[in-house]
mmCIF file of C-alpha atoms in Angstrom:
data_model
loop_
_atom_site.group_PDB
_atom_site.id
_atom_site.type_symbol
_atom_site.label_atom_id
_atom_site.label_comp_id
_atom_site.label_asym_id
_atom_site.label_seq_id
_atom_site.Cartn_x
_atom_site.Cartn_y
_atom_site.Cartn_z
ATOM 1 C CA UNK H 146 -17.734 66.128 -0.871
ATOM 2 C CA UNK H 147 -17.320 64.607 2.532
ATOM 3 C CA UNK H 148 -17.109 60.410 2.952
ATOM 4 C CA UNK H 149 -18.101 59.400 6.037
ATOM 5 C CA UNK H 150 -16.918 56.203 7.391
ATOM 6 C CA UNK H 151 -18.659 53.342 8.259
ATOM 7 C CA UNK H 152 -18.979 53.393 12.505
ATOM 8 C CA UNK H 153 -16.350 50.478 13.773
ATOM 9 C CA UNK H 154 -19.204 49.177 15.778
ATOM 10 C CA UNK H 155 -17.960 45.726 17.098
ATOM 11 C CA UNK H 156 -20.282 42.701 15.827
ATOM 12 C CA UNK H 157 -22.630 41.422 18.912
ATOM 13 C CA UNK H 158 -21.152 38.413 20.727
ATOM 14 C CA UNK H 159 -22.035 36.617 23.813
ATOM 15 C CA UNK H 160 -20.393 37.667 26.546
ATOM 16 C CA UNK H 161 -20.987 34.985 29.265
ATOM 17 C CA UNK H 162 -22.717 31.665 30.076
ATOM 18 C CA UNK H 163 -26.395 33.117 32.488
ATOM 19 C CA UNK H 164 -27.650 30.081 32.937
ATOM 20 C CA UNK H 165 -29.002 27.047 31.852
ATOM 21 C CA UNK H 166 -33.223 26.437 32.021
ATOM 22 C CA UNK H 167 -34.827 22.633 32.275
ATOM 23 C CA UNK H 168 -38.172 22.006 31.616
ATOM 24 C CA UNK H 169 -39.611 19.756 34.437
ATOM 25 C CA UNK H 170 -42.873 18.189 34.937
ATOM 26 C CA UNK H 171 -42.791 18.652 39.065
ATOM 27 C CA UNK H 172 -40.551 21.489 41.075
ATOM 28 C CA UNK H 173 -40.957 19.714 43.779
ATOM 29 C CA UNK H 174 -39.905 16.366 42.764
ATOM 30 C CA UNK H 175 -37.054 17.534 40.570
ATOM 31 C CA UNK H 176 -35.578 19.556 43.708
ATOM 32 C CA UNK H 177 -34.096 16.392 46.079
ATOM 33 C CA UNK H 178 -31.617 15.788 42.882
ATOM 34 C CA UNK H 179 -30.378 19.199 42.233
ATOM 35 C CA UNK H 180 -30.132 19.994 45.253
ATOM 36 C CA UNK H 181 -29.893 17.356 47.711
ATOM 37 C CA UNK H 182 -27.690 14.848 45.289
ATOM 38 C CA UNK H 183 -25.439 17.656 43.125
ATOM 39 C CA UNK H 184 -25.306 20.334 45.895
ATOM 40 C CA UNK H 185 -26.941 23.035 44.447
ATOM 41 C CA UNK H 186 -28.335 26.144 45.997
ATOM 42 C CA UNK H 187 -31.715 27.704 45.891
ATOM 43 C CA UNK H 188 -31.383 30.969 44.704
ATOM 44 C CA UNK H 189 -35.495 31.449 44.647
ATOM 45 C CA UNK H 190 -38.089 30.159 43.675
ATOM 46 C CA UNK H 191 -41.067 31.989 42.294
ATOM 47 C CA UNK H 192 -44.023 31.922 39.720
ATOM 48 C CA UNK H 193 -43.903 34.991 37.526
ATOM 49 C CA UNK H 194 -47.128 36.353 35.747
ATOM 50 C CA UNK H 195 -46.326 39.553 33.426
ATOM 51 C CA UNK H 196 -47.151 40.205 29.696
ATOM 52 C CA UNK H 197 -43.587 40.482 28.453
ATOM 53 C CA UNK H 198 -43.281 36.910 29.477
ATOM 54 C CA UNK H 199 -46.693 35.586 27.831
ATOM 55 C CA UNK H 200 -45.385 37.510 24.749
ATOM 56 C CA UNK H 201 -41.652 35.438 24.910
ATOM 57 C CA UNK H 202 -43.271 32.209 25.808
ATOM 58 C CA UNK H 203 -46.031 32.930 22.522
ATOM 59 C CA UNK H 204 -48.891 31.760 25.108
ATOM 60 C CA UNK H 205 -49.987 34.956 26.916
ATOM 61 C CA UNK H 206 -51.927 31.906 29.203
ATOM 62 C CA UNK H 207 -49.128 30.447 30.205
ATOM 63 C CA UNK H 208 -48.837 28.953 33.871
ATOM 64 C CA UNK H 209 -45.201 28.444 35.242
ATOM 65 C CA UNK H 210 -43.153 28.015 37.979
ATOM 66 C CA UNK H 211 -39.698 28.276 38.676
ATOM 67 C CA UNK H 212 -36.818 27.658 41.065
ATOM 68 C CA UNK H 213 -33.506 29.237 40.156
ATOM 69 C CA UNK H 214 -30.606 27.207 41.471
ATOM 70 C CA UNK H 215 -26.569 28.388 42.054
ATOM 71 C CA UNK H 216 -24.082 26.413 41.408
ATOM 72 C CA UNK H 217 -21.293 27.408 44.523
ATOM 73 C CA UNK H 218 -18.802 30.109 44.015
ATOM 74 C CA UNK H 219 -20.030 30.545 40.755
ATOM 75 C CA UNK H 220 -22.084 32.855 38.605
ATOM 76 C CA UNK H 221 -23.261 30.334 36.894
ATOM 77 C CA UNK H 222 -27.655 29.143 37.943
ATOM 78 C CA UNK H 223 -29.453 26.469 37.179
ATOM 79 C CA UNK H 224 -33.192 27.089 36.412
ATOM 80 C CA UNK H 225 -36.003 24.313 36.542
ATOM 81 C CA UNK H 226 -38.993 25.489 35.350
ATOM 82 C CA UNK H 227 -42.089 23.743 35.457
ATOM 83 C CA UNK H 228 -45.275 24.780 32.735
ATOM 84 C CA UNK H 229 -48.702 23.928 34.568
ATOM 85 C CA UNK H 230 -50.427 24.545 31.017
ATOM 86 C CA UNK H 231 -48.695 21.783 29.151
ATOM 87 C CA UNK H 232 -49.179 18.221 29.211
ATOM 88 C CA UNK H 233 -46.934 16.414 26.972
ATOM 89 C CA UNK H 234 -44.349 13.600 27.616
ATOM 90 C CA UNK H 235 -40.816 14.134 28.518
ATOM 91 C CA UNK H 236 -38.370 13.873 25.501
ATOM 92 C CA UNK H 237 -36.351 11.063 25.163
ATOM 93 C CA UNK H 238 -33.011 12.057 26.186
ATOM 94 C CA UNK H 239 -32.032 8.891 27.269
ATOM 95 C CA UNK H 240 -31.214 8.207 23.307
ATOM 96 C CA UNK H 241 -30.113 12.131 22.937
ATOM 97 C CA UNK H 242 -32.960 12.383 21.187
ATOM 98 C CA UNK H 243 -32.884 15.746 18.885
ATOM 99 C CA UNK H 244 -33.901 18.475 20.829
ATOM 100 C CA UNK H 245 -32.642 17.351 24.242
ATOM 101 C CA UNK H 246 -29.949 19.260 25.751
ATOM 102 C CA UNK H 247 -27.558 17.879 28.723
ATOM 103 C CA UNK H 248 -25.953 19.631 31.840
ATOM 104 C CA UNK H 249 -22.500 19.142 32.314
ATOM 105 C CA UNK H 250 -21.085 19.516 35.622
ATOM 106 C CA UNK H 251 -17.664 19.683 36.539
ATOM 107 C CA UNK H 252 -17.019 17.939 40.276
ATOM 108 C CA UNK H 253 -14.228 17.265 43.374
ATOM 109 C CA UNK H 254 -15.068 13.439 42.784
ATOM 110 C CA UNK H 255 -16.600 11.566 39.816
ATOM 111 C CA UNK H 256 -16.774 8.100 41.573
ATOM 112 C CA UNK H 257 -18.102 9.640 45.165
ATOM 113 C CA UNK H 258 -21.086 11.026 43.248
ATOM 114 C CA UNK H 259 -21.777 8.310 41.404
ATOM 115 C CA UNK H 260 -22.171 6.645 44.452
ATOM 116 C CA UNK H 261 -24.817 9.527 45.977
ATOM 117 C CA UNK H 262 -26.864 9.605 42.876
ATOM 118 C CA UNK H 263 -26.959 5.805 42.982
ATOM 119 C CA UNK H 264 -28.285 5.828 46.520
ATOM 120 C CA UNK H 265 -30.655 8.370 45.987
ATOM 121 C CA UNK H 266 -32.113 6.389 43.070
ATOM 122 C CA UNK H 267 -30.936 7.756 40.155
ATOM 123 C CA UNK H 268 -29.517 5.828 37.183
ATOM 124 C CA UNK H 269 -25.845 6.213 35.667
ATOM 125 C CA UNK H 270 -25.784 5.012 31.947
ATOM 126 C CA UNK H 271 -22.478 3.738 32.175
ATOM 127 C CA UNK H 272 -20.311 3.302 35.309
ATOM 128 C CA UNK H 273 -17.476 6.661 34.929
ATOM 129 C CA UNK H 274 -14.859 6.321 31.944
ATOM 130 C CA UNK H 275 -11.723 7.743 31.704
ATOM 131 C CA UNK H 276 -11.148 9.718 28.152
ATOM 132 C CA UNK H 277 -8.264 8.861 26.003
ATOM 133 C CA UNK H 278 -8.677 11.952 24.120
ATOM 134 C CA UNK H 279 -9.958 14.910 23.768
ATOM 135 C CA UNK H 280 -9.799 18.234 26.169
ATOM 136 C CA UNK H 281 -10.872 15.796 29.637
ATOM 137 C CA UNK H 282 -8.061 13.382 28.304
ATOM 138 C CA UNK H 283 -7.124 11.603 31.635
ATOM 139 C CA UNK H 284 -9.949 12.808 33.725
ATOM 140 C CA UNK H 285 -12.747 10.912 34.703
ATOM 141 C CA UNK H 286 -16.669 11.612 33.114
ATOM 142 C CA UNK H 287 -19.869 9.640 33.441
ATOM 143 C CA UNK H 288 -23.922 10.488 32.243
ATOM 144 C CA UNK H 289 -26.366 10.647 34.646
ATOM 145 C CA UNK H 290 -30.457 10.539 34.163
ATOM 146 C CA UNK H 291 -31.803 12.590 36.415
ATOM 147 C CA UNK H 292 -35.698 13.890 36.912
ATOM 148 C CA UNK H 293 -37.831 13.416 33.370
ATOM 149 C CA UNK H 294 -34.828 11.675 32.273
ATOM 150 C CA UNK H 295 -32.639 15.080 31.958
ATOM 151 C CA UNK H 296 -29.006 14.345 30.866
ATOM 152 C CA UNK H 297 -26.451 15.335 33.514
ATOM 153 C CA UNK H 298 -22.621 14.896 32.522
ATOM 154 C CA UNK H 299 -20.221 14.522 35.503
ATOM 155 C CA UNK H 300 -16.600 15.572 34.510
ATOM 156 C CA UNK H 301 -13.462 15.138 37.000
ATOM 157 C CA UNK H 302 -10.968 17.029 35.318
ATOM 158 C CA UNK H 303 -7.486 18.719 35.296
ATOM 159 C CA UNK H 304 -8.703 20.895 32.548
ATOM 160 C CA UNK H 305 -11.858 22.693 30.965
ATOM 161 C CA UNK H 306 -13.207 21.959 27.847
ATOM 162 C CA UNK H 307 -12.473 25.234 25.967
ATOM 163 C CA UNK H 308 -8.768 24.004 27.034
ATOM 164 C CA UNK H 309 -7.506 23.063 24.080
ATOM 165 C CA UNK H 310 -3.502 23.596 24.235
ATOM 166 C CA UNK H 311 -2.910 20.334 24.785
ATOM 167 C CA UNK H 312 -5.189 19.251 21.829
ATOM 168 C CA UNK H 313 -3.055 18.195 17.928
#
Protein backbone atom coordinates (compact mmCIF):
# COMPACT_ATOMS: atom_id res chain seq x y z
CA UNK A 1 0.00 0.00 0.00
CA UNK A 2 1.17 3.38 -1.12
CA UNK A 3 0.86 6.69 1.49
CA UNK A 4 0.68 9.62 -0.20
CA UNK A 5 1.71 12.75 1.42
CA UNK A 6 -0.11 15.58 2.21
CA UNK A 7 0.85 18.48 -0.76
CA UNK A 8 3.27 21.19 1.19
CA UNK A 9 0.97 23.79 -0.18
CA UNK A 10 2.01 27.06 1.66
CA UNK A 11 -1.01 28.61 3.81
CA UNK A 12 -2.51 31.87 1.86
CA UNK A 13 -1.03 35.15 3.14
CA UNK A 14 -1.23 38.64 2.01
CA UNK A 15 1.29 39.59 0.00
CA UNK A 16 1.13 43.44 -0.20
CA UNK A 17 -0.77 46.57 0.94
CA UNK A 18 -3.31 47.53 -2.81
CA UNK A 19 -4.82 50.15 -1.46
CA UNK A 20 -6.87 51.74 0.88
CA UNK A 21 -10.89 52.71 -0.16
CA UNK A 22 -12.91 55.80 1.72
CA UNK A 23 -16.35 56.13 1.52
CA UNK A 24 -17.22 59.82 0.70
CA UNK A 25 -20.38 61.62 0.38
CA UNK A 26 -19.02 64.09 -2.66
CA UNK A 27 -15.88 63.19 -5.20
CA UNK A 28 -15.73 66.36 -5.95
CA UNK A 29 -15.55 67.99 -2.68
CA UNK A 30 -13.33 65.37 -1.10
CA UNK A 31 -10.71 65.90 -4.09
CA UNK A 32 -9.08 69.67 -3.07
CA UNK A 33 -7.78 67.68 0.26
CA UNK A 34 -6.29 64.65 -1.21
CA UNK A 35 -5.04 66.11 -3.69
CA UNK A 36 -4.49 69.67 -3.48
CA UNK A 37 -3.51 69.62 0.52
CA UNK A 38 -1.60 65.89 0.79
CA UNK A 39 -0.25 65.83 -2.82
CA UNK A 40 -1.81 63.05 -4.19
CA UNK A 41 -2.20 61.99 -7.76
CA UNK A 42 -5.19 61.12 -9.81
CA UNK A 43 -4.73 57.91 -11.11
CA UNK A 44 -8.55 57.93 -12.70
CA UNK A 45 -11.48 58.45 -12.00
CA UNK A 46 -14.42 56.48 -13.25
CA UNK A 47 -17.98 55.06 -12.42
CA UNK A 48 -18.05 51.32 -12.98
CA UNK A 49 -21.42 49.44 -13.73
CA UNK A 50 -20.86 45.46 -14.08
CA UNK A 51 -22.64 42.52 -12.29
CA UNK A 52 -19.61 41.12 -10.52
CA UNK A 53 -19.55 44.38 -8.70
CA UNK A 54 -23.46 44.55 -7.79
CA UNK A 55 -22.84 40.92 -6.61
CA UNK A 56 -19.59 42.16 -4.14
CA UNK A 57 -21.34 45.27 -3.08
CA UNK A 58 -24.80 42.78 -2.25
CA UNK A 59 -26.91 45.67 -4.09
CA UNK A 60 -26.93 44.70 -7.80
CA UNK A 61 -28.55 48.66 -7.89
CA UNK A 62 -25.83 50.12 -6.69
CA UNK A 63 -24.70 53.68 -8.04
CA UNK A 64 -20.94 54.63 -7.46
CA UNK A 65 -18.27 56.61 -8.35
CA UNK A 66 -14.76 56.56 -7.90
CA UNK A 67 -11.43 58.36 -8.17
CA UNK A 68 -8.34 56.27 -7.57
CA UNK A 69 -5.52 58.35 -6.17
CA UNK A 70 -1.36 57.50 -6.07
CA UNK A 71 0.50 58.24 -3.53
CA UNK A 72 4.20 59.38 -5.39
CA UNK A 73 6.81 56.83 -6.08
CA UNK A 74 4.75 54.41 -4.59
CA UNK A 75 2.53 51.47 -5.36
CA UNK A 76 0.53 52.24 -2.89
CA UNK A 77 -3.48 54.25 -4.18
CA UNK A 78 -5.81 55.84 -2.44
CA UNK A 79 -9.47 55.24 -3.53
CA UNK A 80 -12.50 57.61 -2.64
CA UNK A 81 -15.50 56.24 -3.58
CA UNK A 82 -18.65 57.88 -3.45
CA UNK A 83 -22.30 55.58 -3.34
CA UNK A 84 -25.12 57.78 -5.08
CA UNK A 85 -27.71 55.08 -3.67
CA UNK A 86 -27.04 55.63 -0.01
CA UNK A 87 -28.02 58.30 2.19
CA UNK A 88 -26.83 57.86 5.61
CA UNK A 89 -24.63 60.09 7.90
CA UNK A 90 -20.95 59.97 8.05
CA UNK A 91 -19.57 57.86 11.02
CA UNK A 92 -18.19 59.46 13.78
CA UNK A 93 -14.59 59.12 13.48
CA UNK A 94 -13.82 62.05 15.20
CA UNK A 95 -14.32 59.76 18.57
CA UNK A 96 -12.80 56.56 16.52
CA UNK A 97 -15.97 55.46 16.62
CA UNK A 98 -16.07 51.45 15.92
CA UNK A 99 -16.04 50.90 12.46
CA UNK A 100 -14.01 53.92 11.33
CA UNK A 101 -10.74 53.30 9.89
CA UNK A 102 -7.82 56.10 9.59
CA UNK A 103 -5.12 56.80 6.84
CA UNK A 104 -1.79 57.14 7.95
CA UNK A 105 0.58 58.99 5.93
CA UNK A 106 4.10 59.16 6.29
CA UNK A 107 5.55 62.91 5.17
CA UNK A 108 8.99 65.25 4.44
CA UNK A 109 7.45 67.69 7.15
CA UNK A 110 4.84 67.17 9.90
CA UNK A 111 4.68 70.90 11.01
CA UNK A 112 4.72 72.37 7.15
CA UNK A 113 1.54 70.35 6.55
CA UNK A 114 -0.06 71.12 9.39
CA UNK A 115 0.21 74.45 8.35
CA UNK A 116 -1.40 73.66 4.56
CA UNK A 117 -4.23 71.69 5.93
CA UNK A 118 -4.86 74.52 8.39
CA UNK A 119 -5.07 77.05 5.59
CA UNK A 120 -7.08 75.08 3.48
CA UNK A 121 -9.61 74.66 6.30
CA UNK A 122 -9.16 71.57 7.70
CA UNK A 123 -8.99 70.79 11.43
CA UNK A 124 -5.91 69.12 13.35
CA UNK A 125 -7.13 67.44 16.66
CA UNK A 126 -4.14 68.20 18.42
CA UNK A 127 -1.23 70.44 17.30
CA UNK A 128 1.83 67.47 16.19
CA UNK A 129 3.37 65.42 19.25
CA UNK A 130 6.47 63.92 19.44
CA UNK A 131 6.27 60.01 20.67
CA UNK A 132 8.22 58.88 23.60
CA UNK A 133 7.74 55.40 22.64
CA UNK A 134 6.88 53.14 20.48
CA UNK A 135 8.24 52.36 16.69
CA UNK A 136 7.88 56.60 15.67
CA UNK A 137 9.78 57.16 19.08
CA UNK A 138 11.37 60.63 18.35
CA UNK A 139 9.51 61.46 15.24
CA UNK A 140 6.87 63.78 14.98
CA UNK A 141 2.81 62.57 14.33
CA UNK A 142 -0.41 64.53 14.42
CA UNK A 143 -4.46 63.50 13.37
CA UNK A 144 -6.03 65.26 10.88
CA UNK A 145 -10.05 65.41 9.98
CA UNK A 146 -10.35 65.60 6.67
CA UNK A 147 -13.68 65.38 4.23
CA UNK A 148 -16.81 63.51 6.24
CA UNK A 149 -14.56 63.73 9.10
CA UNK A 150 -12.08 60.83 7.71
CA UNK A 151 -9.08 60.26 10.08
CA UNK A 152 -5.74 61.10 8.46
CA UNK A 153 -2.49 60.37 10.63
CA UNK A 154 0.60 62.44 9.65
CA UNK A 155 3.88 60.65 10.75
CA UNK A 156 7.51 62.36 10.37
CA UNK A 157 9.65 59.60 11.02
CA UNK A 158 13.19 58.02 11.00
CA UNK A 159 11.56 54.68 10.98
CA UNK A 160 8.38 52.61 9.83
CA UNK A 161 6.08 51.14 11.98
CA UNK A 162 6.71 47.42 11.26
CA UNK A 163 10.34 48.67 12.55
CA UNK A 164 10.51 47.21 15.56
CA UNK A 165 14.42 46.54 16.37
CA UNK A 166 14.65 49.22 18.38
CA UNK A 167 11.46 48.21 20.36
CA UNK A 168 12.16 46.10 24.36
Amino acid sequence: MVVQQPSKQSAPRVVAPHHIGIHVTSIDAALPFFVDVLGLEVAFRWSPRAPYLGTLLADPGYEMEAVVLRVAGSTFAVELVHFGHISVRAADARSAAPGTAHLALAVSDVDAMCRRVREAGYELLSDPVVPTIGPICGGKVVLVLGPDGVRVELIESPRWLHDTDHLP
